[in-house]
Amino acid sequence: MAFISSGYNPDKPMENRITDIGPQKFDQFYPPVIKANKGKWLYHEILEPGILVHVSETGDEVYTIRVGGCRFMSVTHVREMCEIADKHCDGHLRFTTRNNIEFMVDSKEKVEPLKQDLASRKFNGGSQKFPIGGTGAGITNIVHTQGWIHCHTPATDASGTVKATMDVLFDQFTDMKLPAKVRVSMACCLNMCGAVHCSDIAILGYHRKPPMIDTEYIDKMCELPLAVAACPTAAIKPAKVEFEGKTLKSVSVNPERCMYCGNCYTMCPSMPLADTEGDGIVLMAGGKISNRISMPKFSKVVVAFIPNEQPRWPSLTETIKRMVDAYSNDANKYERMGDWAERIGWERFFDKCELEFTHHLIDDFRDAAYYTWRQSTQFKF
């Protein structure tokens, strides 16, 4: 009756249909100057850190101010961004894939008032709400996963580690004095919702112990075949155990096969993986997606384990700062971190970054596809 009363016609199901499934078409939200010049852009320049200009063949210009944002935003913060966009940009703004916010204006005269307004907005503690930067040969925002706020299998926090890291790299965000851009990414477990496999520096949360088994409740809370089937390495098998004089259905875990991914916990809440001592952070380095100068590269593990030291993670931030400073002082212009490491040799990379090399870092896995896949646009027929 609900469909009939709302005017639903079963013979013409698409008639007058309104839906909220999926996003609306993106070009509805273009600023007028971008809509009018689509496909006509000639070039763009970075005028200063965080400020870009795009020039069209028609003579129109778009000036963009990029500011750092965070992945988890309060409603009041989003409303303040909308207020700025309404005041300066006719209500238009955009987000980059790295959680930066870009405010766009159509004339140079509008840039300075917008810049001053953004710089004047601060949190109660004195830090900037909308720091301008993240362009060119510097560090842009860290893409990261959900961490302790939302995810059920993290080995470390995302927002906390990212905030602490960006605090020590903030000067590199607001400036462009590095040899080339540096992408920093963060994933809070091996399932890697972030881009840590191909970043200049990557922070990876890492479990070191197999899941625990809550024998008393596992058969009541879980479908055991699902928990067994969820394991990608076949480390879990059904088992019967004695508990308080009763024989209960349960599972057993082969620790030699377990890779600590947490898939079993996703299926079965009675197999928790989090552990205060076992959980921590791995640092990776040298990855990139760009084809410039050299082929894309996978990140390599350079620090096997750093313990969780919340709330500021001092060992993590000191190590990353050391790596960025060594790269900044020694790399050639346009050379990404992985290119620099390969030019000087990974042994010297460890020396210059003051990193300890252990047997955990030996990269001994090479699948045949690693050599045979076409991994780059850099090829010749």
GROMACS .gro file of C-alpha atoms in nm:
model
  381
    1MET     CA    1   0.000   0.000   0.000
    2ALA     CA    2   0.291   0.232   0.065
    3PHE     CA    3   0.402   0.205  -0.297
    4ILE     CA    4   0.050   0.255  -0.431
    5SER     CA    5  -0.018   0.557  -0.213
    6SER     CA    6   0.311   0.719  -0.315
    7GLY     CA    7   0.222   0.694  -0.684
    8TYR     CA    8   0.426   0.386  -0.774
    9ASN     CA    9   0.321   0.244  -1.111
   10PRO     CA   10   0.417  -0.128  -1.142
   11ASP     CA   11   0.373  -0.108  -1.520
   12LYS     CA   12   0.626   0.178  -1.542
   13PRO     CA   13   0.862   0.124  -1.247
   14MET     CA   14   1.107   0.399  -1.349
   15GLU     CA   15   0.840   0.669  -1.386
   16ASN     CA   16   0.904   0.967  -1.151
   17ARG     CA   17   1.160   0.759  -0.968
   18ILE     CA   18   1.372   0.937  -0.709
   19THR     CA   19   1.664   0.755  -0.551
   20ASP     CA   20   1.949   0.823  -0.312
   21ILE     CA   21   2.145   0.516  -0.423
   22GLY     CA   22   2.494   0.629  -0.522
   23PRO     CA   23   2.629   0.980  -0.570
   24GLN     CA   24   2.471   1.240  -0.792
   25LYS     CA   25   2.644   1.315  -1.122
   26PHE     CA   26   2.963   1.504  -1.047
   27ASP     CA   27   2.931   1.776  -1.311
   28GLN     CA   28   2.630   1.921  -1.130
   29PHE     CA   29   2.874   2.056  -0.872
   30TYR     CA   30   3.134   2.220  -1.098
   31PRO     CA   31   3.206   2.587  -1.037
   32PRO     CA   32   3.075   2.781  -1.341
   33VAL     CA   33   3.425   2.869  -1.468
   34ILE     CA   34   3.531   2.502  -1.461
   35LYS     CA   35   3.212   2.387  -1.630
   36ALA     CA   36   3.259   2.650  -1.905
   37ASN     CA   37   3.620   2.549  -1.971
   38LYS     CA   38   3.602   2.171  -1.947
   39GLY     CA   39   3.854   2.022  -2.189
   40LYS     CA   40   4.010   2.362  -2.265
   41TRP     CA   41   4.279   2.391  -1.999
   42LEU     CA   42   4.626   2.476  -2.131
   43TYR     CA   43   4.850   2.453  -1.825
   44HIS     CA   44   4.876   2.500  -1.452
   45GLU     CA   45   5.140   2.640  -1.217
   46ILE     CA   46   5.212   2.632  -0.846
   47LEU     CA   47   5.242   2.999  -0.748
   48GLU     CA   48   5.349   2.927  -0.390
   49PRO     CA   49   5.306   2.635  -0.151
   50GLY     CA   50   4.938   2.539  -0.151
   51ILE     CA   51   4.829   2.788  -0.419
   52LEU     CA   52   4.779   2.685  -0.783
   53VAL     CA   53   4.651   2.853  -1.098
   54HIS     CA   54   4.496   2.676  -1.397
   55VAL     CA   55   4.478   2.872  -1.723
   56SER     CA   56   4.235   2.798  -2.006
   57GLU     CA   57   4.273   2.859  -2.378
   58THR     CA   58   3.980   3.102  -2.342
   59GLY     CA   59   4.186   3.317  -2.104
   60ASP     CA   60   3.988   3.217  -1.796
   61GLU     CA   61   4.182   3.136  -1.480
   62VAL     CA   62   4.105   2.930  -1.171
   63TYR     CA   63   4.304   2.990  -0.854
   64THR     CA   64   4.305   2.706  -0.603
   65ILE     CA   65   4.410   2.722  -0.238
   66ARG     CA   66   4.479   2.377  -0.093
   67VAL     CA   67   4.458   2.328   0.283
   68GLY     CA   68   4.524   2.025   0.499
   69GLY     CA   69   4.223   1.837   0.629
   70CYS     CA   70   4.166   1.536   0.846
   71ARG     CA   71   3.985   1.218   0.755
   72PHE     CA   72   3.749   1.226   1.054
   73MET     CA   73   3.582   1.565   1.074
   74SER     CA   74   3.329   1.706   1.315
   75VAL     CA   75   3.005   1.851   1.180
   76THR     CA   76   3.105   2.196   1.306
   77HIS     CA   77   3.433   2.175   1.112
   78VAL     CA   78   3.253   2.079   0.791
   79ARG     CA   79   3.005   2.363   0.843
   80GLU     CA   80   3.292   2.607   0.883
   81MET     CA   81   3.440   2.487   0.552
   82CYS     CA   82   3.101   2.539   0.387
   83GLU     CA   83   3.084   2.887   0.538
   84ILE     CA   84   3.425   2.974   0.387
   85ALA     CA   85   3.316   2.835   0.049
   86ASP     CA   86   2.994   3.039   0.059
   87LYS     CA   87   3.185   3.354   0.155
   88HIS     CA   88   3.466   3.336  -0.102
   89CYS     CA   89   3.396   3.065  -0.363
   90ASP     CA   90   3.024   3.089  -0.446
   91GLY     CA   91   2.966   2.776  -0.238
   92HIS     CA   92   3.216   2.550  -0.420
   93LEU     CA   93   3.493   2.336  -0.270
   94ARG     CA   94   3.648   1.999  -0.339
   95PHE     CA   95   3.837   1.726  -0.158
   96THR     CA   96   4.153   1.564  -0.293
   97THR     CA   97   4.219   1.192  -0.263
   98ARG     CA   98   4.455   1.267   0.027
   99ASN     CA   99   4.193   1.448   0.236
  100ASN     CA  100   4.306   1.799   0.144
  101ILE     CA  101   4.038   2.063   0.090
  102GLU     CA  102   4.063   2.291  -0.213
  103PHE     CA  103   3.889   2.628  -0.232
  104MET     CA  104   3.863   2.764  -0.587
  105VAL     CA  105   3.813   3.124  -0.703
  106ASP     CA  106   3.794   3.266  -1.055
  107SER     CA  107   4.015   3.577  -1.021
  108LYS     CA  108   4.348   3.668  -0.866
  109GLU     CA  109   4.192   3.947  -0.661
  110LYS     CA  110   3.997   3.693  -0.458
  111VAL     CA  111   4.305   3.490  -0.357
  112GLU     CA  112   4.454   3.715  -0.089
  113PRO     CA  113   4.129   3.771   0.110
  114LEU     CA  114   4.065   3.394   0.104
  115LYS     CA  115   4.424   3.320   0.207
  116GLN     CA  116   4.406   3.565   0.500
  117ASP     CA  117   4.071   3.427   0.613
  118LEU     CA  118   4.205   3.070   0.615
  119ALA     CA  119   4.521   3.170   0.803
  120SER     CA  120   4.320   3.354   1.069
  121ARG     CA  121   4.113   3.051   1.171
  122LYS     CA  122   4.272   2.862   1.460
  123PHE     CA  123   4.173   2.603   1.718
  124ASN     CA  124   4.156   2.701   2.083
  125GLY     CA  125   4.500   2.549   2.138
  126GLY     CA  126   4.650   2.781   1.875
  127SER     CA  127   4.702   2.535   1.588
  128GLN     CA  128   4.578   2.620   1.241
  129LYS     CA  129   4.241   2.487   1.132
  130PHE     CA  130   4.320   2.525   0.763
  131PRO     CA  131   4.699   2.510   0.703
  132ILE     CA  132   4.788   2.603   0.344
  133GLY     CA  133   5.027   2.367   0.163
  134GLY     CA  134   5.054   2.013   0.034
  135THR     CA  135   5.171   2.090  -0.321
  136GLY     CA  136   5.484   2.026  -0.526
  137ALA     CA  137   5.810   1.900  -0.377
  138GLY     CA  138   5.680   1.862  -0.025
  139ILE     CA  139   5.468   1.635   0.187
  140THR     CA  140   5.096   1.630   0.132
  141ASN     CA  141   4.837   1.484   0.365
  142ILE     CA  142   4.874   1.127   0.490
  143VAL     CA  143   4.608   0.891   0.359
  144HIS     CA  144   4.513   0.650   0.632
  145THR     CA  145   4.269   0.386   0.744
  146GLN     CA  146   4.023   0.379   1.033
  147GLY     CA  147   4.232   0.276   1.332
  148TRP     CA  148   4.092   0.235   1.680
  149ILE     CA  149   3.798   0.465   1.609
  150HIS     CA  150   3.608   0.243   1.365
  151CYS     CA  151   3.799  -0.070   1.262
  152HIS     CA  152   3.772  -0.405   1.437
  153THR     CA  153   4.118  -0.544   1.350
  154PRO     CA  154   4.370  -0.258   1.388
  155ALA     CA  155   4.715  -0.320   1.533
  156THR     CA  156   4.763   0.052   1.594
  157ASP     CA  157   4.568   0.374   1.572
  158ALA     CA  158   4.536   0.566   1.248
  159SER     CA  159   4.432   0.917   1.352
  160GLY     CA  160   4.678   0.927   1.643
  161THR     CA  161   4.984   0.811   1.448
  162VAL     CA  162   4.899   1.037   1.155
  163LYS     CA  163   4.847   1.344   1.376
  164ALA     CA  164   5.176   1.282   1.559
  165THR     CA  165   5.364   1.224   1.233
  166MET     CA  166   5.224   1.529   1.056
  167ASP     CA  167   5.314   1.744   1.357
  168VAL     CA  168   5.685   1.664   1.306
  169LEU     CA  169   5.657   1.697   0.924
  170PHE     CA  170   5.443   2.011   0.926
  171ASP     CA  171   5.721   2.237   0.791
  172GLN     CA  172   5.749   2.010   0.488
  173PHE     CA  173   5.373   2.039   0.431
  174THR     CA  174   5.374   2.419   0.419
  175ASP     CA  175   5.691   2.441   0.208
  176MET     CA  176   5.834   2.287  -0.110
  177LYS     CA  177   6.203   2.239  -0.027
  178LEU     CA  178   6.233   1.862  -0.066
  179PRO     CA  179   6.401   1.707  -0.374
  180ALA     CA  180   6.062   1.573  -0.490
  181LYS     CA  181   5.722   1.498  -0.348
  182VAL     CA  182   5.703   1.256  -0.056
  183ARG     CA  183   5.391   1.047  -0.013
  184VAL     CA  184   5.330   0.918   0.338
  185SER     CA  185   5.055   0.660   0.391
  186MET     CA  186   4.922   0.469   0.688
  187ALA     CA  187   4.737   0.139   0.726
  188CYS     CA  188   4.649   0.007   1.069
  189CYS     CA  189   4.675  -0.364   0.980
  190LEU     CA  190   4.802  -0.601   0.712
  191ASN     CA  191   4.472  -0.589   0.523
  192MET     CA  192   4.600  -0.252   0.411
  193CYS     CA  193   4.303  -0.029   0.330
  194GLY     CA  194   4.570   0.242   0.276
  195ALA     CA  195   4.829   0.281  -0.001
  196VAL     CA  196   5.121   0.156   0.205
  197HIS     CA  197   5.242  -0.087  -0.060
  198CYS     CA  198   5.347   0.198  -0.291
  199SER     CA  199   5.439   0.502  -0.079
  200ASP     CA  200   5.766   0.682  -0.017
  201ILE     CA  201   5.715   0.623   0.356
  202ALA     CA  202   5.449   0.390   0.491
  203ILE     CA  203   5.325   0.327   0.844
  204LEU     CA  204   5.176  -0.021   0.885
  205GLY     CA  205   5.007  -0.157   1.196
  206TYR     CA  206   5.124  -0.514   1.256
  207HIS     CA  207   4.994  -0.802   1.469
  208ARG     CA  208   5.258  -1.051   1.586
  209LYS     CA  209   5.047  -1.312   1.764
  210PRO     CA  210   4.776  -1.550   1.641
  211PRO     CA  211   4.415  -1.498   1.751
  212MET     CA  212   4.303  -1.599   2.097
  213ILE     CA  213   4.012  -1.844   2.126
  214ASP     CA  214   3.729  -1.781   2.369
  215THR     CA  215   3.644  -2.148   2.414
  216GLU     CA  216   3.342  -2.089   2.637
  217TYR     CA  217   3.149  -1.878   2.387
  218ILE     CA  218   3.290  -1.953   2.041
  219ASP     CA  219   3.030  -2.215   1.952
  220LYS     CA  220   2.749  -1.991   2.079
  221MET     CA  221   2.864  -1.675   1.898
  222CYS     CA  222   3.016  -1.804   1.575
  223GLU     CA  223   2.945  -2.023   1.277
  224LEU     CA  224   3.264  -2.228   1.300
  225PRO     CA  225   3.275  -2.325   0.929
  226LEU     CA  226   3.281  -1.954   0.845
  227ALA     CA  227   3.575  -1.894   1.078
  228VAL     CA  228   3.761  -2.190   0.923
  229ALA     CA  229   3.683  -2.083   0.566
  230ALA     CA  230   3.783  -1.721   0.632
  231CYS     CA  231   4.149  -1.810   0.689
  232PRO     CA  232   4.353  -1.746   0.370
  233THR     CA  233   4.641  -1.971   0.484
  234ALA     CA  234   4.435  -2.266   0.614
  235ALA     CA  235   4.572  -2.214   0.965
  236ILE     CA  236   4.237  -2.284   1.134
  237LYS     CA  237   4.066  -2.620   1.165
  238PRO     CA  238   3.771  -2.751   1.370
  239ALA     CA  239   3.847  -2.899   1.711
  240LYS     CA  240   3.676  -3.030   2.021
  241VAL     CA  241   3.802  -2.911   2.360
  242GLU     CA  242   3.728  -2.990   2.722
  243PHE     CA  243   3.595  -2.697   2.923
  244GLU     CA  244   3.466  -2.726   3.281
  245GLY     CA  245   3.393  -3.095   3.236
  246LYS     CA  246   3.214  -3.049   2.904
  247THR     CA  247   3.322  -3.128   2.549
  248LEU     CA  248   3.270  -2.816   2.337
  249LYS     CA  249   3.301  -2.748   1.965
  250SER     CA  250   3.581  -2.506   1.893
  251VAL     CA  251   3.873  -2.446   1.655
  252SER     CA  252   4.249  -2.474   1.675
  253VAL     CA  253   4.504  -2.238   1.516
  254ASN     CA  254   4.835  -2.346   1.367
  255PRO     CA  255   5.064  -2.053   1.463
  256GLU     CA  256   5.322  -2.143   1.197
  257ARG     CA  257   5.065  -2.087   0.922
  258CYS     CA  258   4.890  -1.784   1.074
  259MET     CA  259   4.973  -1.447   0.915
  260TYR     CA  260   4.776  -1.246   1.173
  261CYS     CA  261   4.538  -1.087   0.923
  262GLY     CA  262   4.229  -1.092   1.144
  263ASN     CA  263   3.995  -1.243   0.884
  264CYS     CA  264   3.884  -1.501   1.139
  265TYR     CA  265   3.791  -1.228   1.389
  266THR     CA  266   3.584  -1.061   1.118
  267MET     CA  267   3.376  -1.378   1.096
  268CYS     CA  268   3.398  -1.474   1.463
  269PRO     CA  269   3.408  -1.227   1.756
  270SER     CA  270   3.534  -1.505   1.984
  271MET     CA  271   3.873  -1.504   1.809
  272PRO     CA  272   4.014  -1.161   1.906
  273LEU     CA  273   4.354  -1.062   1.770
  274ALA     CA  274   4.441  -0.740   1.955
  275ASP     CA  275   4.731  -0.770   2.197
  276THR     CA  276   4.901  -0.497   2.399
  277GLU     CA  277   5.254  -0.635   2.364
  278GLY     CA  278   5.224  -0.809   2.028
  279ASP     CA  279   5.071  -0.522   1.833
  280GLY     CA  280   5.287  -0.244   1.691
  281ILE     CA  281   5.409  -0.071   1.378
  282VAL     CA  282   5.623  -0.162   1.077
  283LEU     CA  283   5.781   0.112   0.865
  284MET     CA  284   5.817   0.071   0.490
  285ALA     CA  285   5.991   0.297   0.237
  286GLY     CA  286   6.074   0.346  -0.129
  287GLY     CA  287   5.743   0.283  -0.302
  288LYS     CA  288   5.577   0.499  -0.566
  289ILE     CA  289   5.314   0.489  -0.839
  290SER     CA  290   5.472   0.747  -1.068
  291ASN     CA  291   5.640   0.639  -1.392
  292ARG     CA  292   5.868   0.942  -1.396
  293ILE     CA  293   6.245   0.868  -1.405
  294SER     CA  294   6.190   0.503  -1.307
  295MET     CA  295   5.921   0.239  -1.299
  296PRO     CA  296   5.667   0.217  -1.016
  297LYS     CA  297   5.807   0.050  -0.706
  298PHE     CA  298   5.673  -0.147  -0.413
  299SER     CA  299   5.760  -0.028  -0.063
  300LYS     CA  300   6.020  -0.228   0.131
  301VAL     CA  301   6.018  -0.296   0.504
  302VAL     CA  302   6.291  -0.087   0.668
  303VAL     CA  303   6.191  -0.104   1.037
  304ALA     CA  304   6.062  -0.443   1.150
  305PHE     CA  305   5.878  -0.333   1.465
  306ILE     CA  306   5.804  -0.021   1.669
  307PRO     CA  307   5.584  -0.062   1.979
  308ASN     CA  308   5.265   0.137   2.025
  309GLU     CA  309   5.353   0.442   2.233
  310GLN     CA  310   5.029   0.634   2.242
  311PRO     CA  311   4.934   0.914   2.248
  312ARG     CA  312   5.236   1.067   2.062
  313TRP     CA  313   5.431   0.764   1.930
  314PRO     CA  314   5.776   0.927   1.984
  315SER     CA  315   5.988   0.640   1.843
  316LEU     CA  316   5.777   0.632   1.526
  317THR     CA  317   5.786   1.008   1.465
  318GLU     CA  318   6.160   1.037   1.539
  319THR     CA  319   6.237   0.759   1.291
  320ILE     CA  320   6.024   0.912   1.014
  321LYS     CA  321   6.173   1.258   1.072
  322ARG     CA  322   6.521   1.109   1.049
  323MET     CA  323   6.437   0.940   0.718
  324VAL     CA  324   6.290   1.256   0.567
  325ASP     CA  325   6.586   1.468   0.679
  326ALA     CA  326   6.839   1.221   0.537
  327TYR     CA  327   6.650   1.209   0.207
  328SER     CA  328   6.620   1.588   0.196
  329ASN     CA  329   6.993   1.639   0.254
  330ASP     CA  330   7.125   1.375   0.012
  331ALA     CA  331   6.883   1.314  -0.276
  332ASN     CA  332   6.908   1.479  -0.618
  333LYS     CA  333   6.638   1.708  -0.748
  334TYR     CA  334   6.327   1.521  -0.870
  335GLU     CA  335   6.455   1.198  -0.714
  336ARG     CA  336   6.190   1.010  -0.517
  337MET     CA  337   6.290   0.828  -0.199
  338GLY     CA  338   6.305   0.486  -0.365
  339ASP     CA  339   6.514   0.623  -0.653
  340TRP     CA  340   6.753   0.779  -0.401
  341ALA     CA  341   6.784   0.453  -0.206
  342GLU     CA  342   6.857   0.253  -0.522
  343ARG     CA  343   7.114   0.507  -0.644
  344ILE     CA  344   7.317   0.510  -0.322
  345GLY     CA  345   7.240   0.145  -0.239
  346TRP     CA  346   7.009   0.018   0.030
  347GLU     CA  347   7.302  -0.047   0.265
  348ARG     CA  348   7.389   0.324   0.263
  349PHE     CA  349   7.019   0.411   0.291
  350PHE     CA  350   7.009   0.228   0.624
  351ASP     CA  351   7.330   0.401   0.735
  352LYS     CA  352   7.217   0.750   0.638
  353CYS     CA  353   6.875   0.704   0.799
  354GLU     CA  354   7.036   0.550   1.110
  355LEU     CA  355   6.821   0.239   1.081
  356GLU     CA  356   6.917  -0.103   1.214
  357PHE     CA  357   6.922  -0.384   0.958
  358THR     CA  358   6.797  -0.721   1.087
  359HIS     CA  359   6.723  -1.058   0.932
  360HIS     CA  360   6.353  -0.967   0.940
  361LEU     CA  361   6.415  -0.721   0.657
  362ILE     CA  362   6.559  -0.967   0.404
  363ASP     CA  363   6.327  -0.962   0.103
  364ASP     CA  364   6.336  -1.324  -0.013
  365PHE     CA  365   5.996  -1.358  -0.184
  366ARG     CA  366   5.979  -1.317  -0.558
  367ASP     CA  367   5.682  -1.459  -0.745
  368ALA     CA  368   5.739  -1.530  -1.114
  369ALA     CA  369   5.474  -1.271  -1.200
  370TYR     CA  370   5.688  -1.006  -1.031
  371TYR     CA  371   5.925  -1.027  -1.327
  372THR     CA  372   5.679  -1.098  -1.607
  373TRP     CA  373   5.388  -0.860  -1.543
  374ARG     CA  374   5.395  -0.540  -1.740
  375GLN     CA  375   5.417  -0.305  -1.443
  376SER     CA  376   5.481   0.025  -1.617
  377THR     CA  377   5.404   0.243  -1.916
  378GLN     CA  378   5.779   0.248  -1.978
  379PHE     CA  379   5.809  -0.022  -2.243
  380LYS     CA  380   5.902  -0.055  -2.607
  381PHE     CA  381   5.748  -0.278  -2.870
   0.00000   0.00000   0.00000
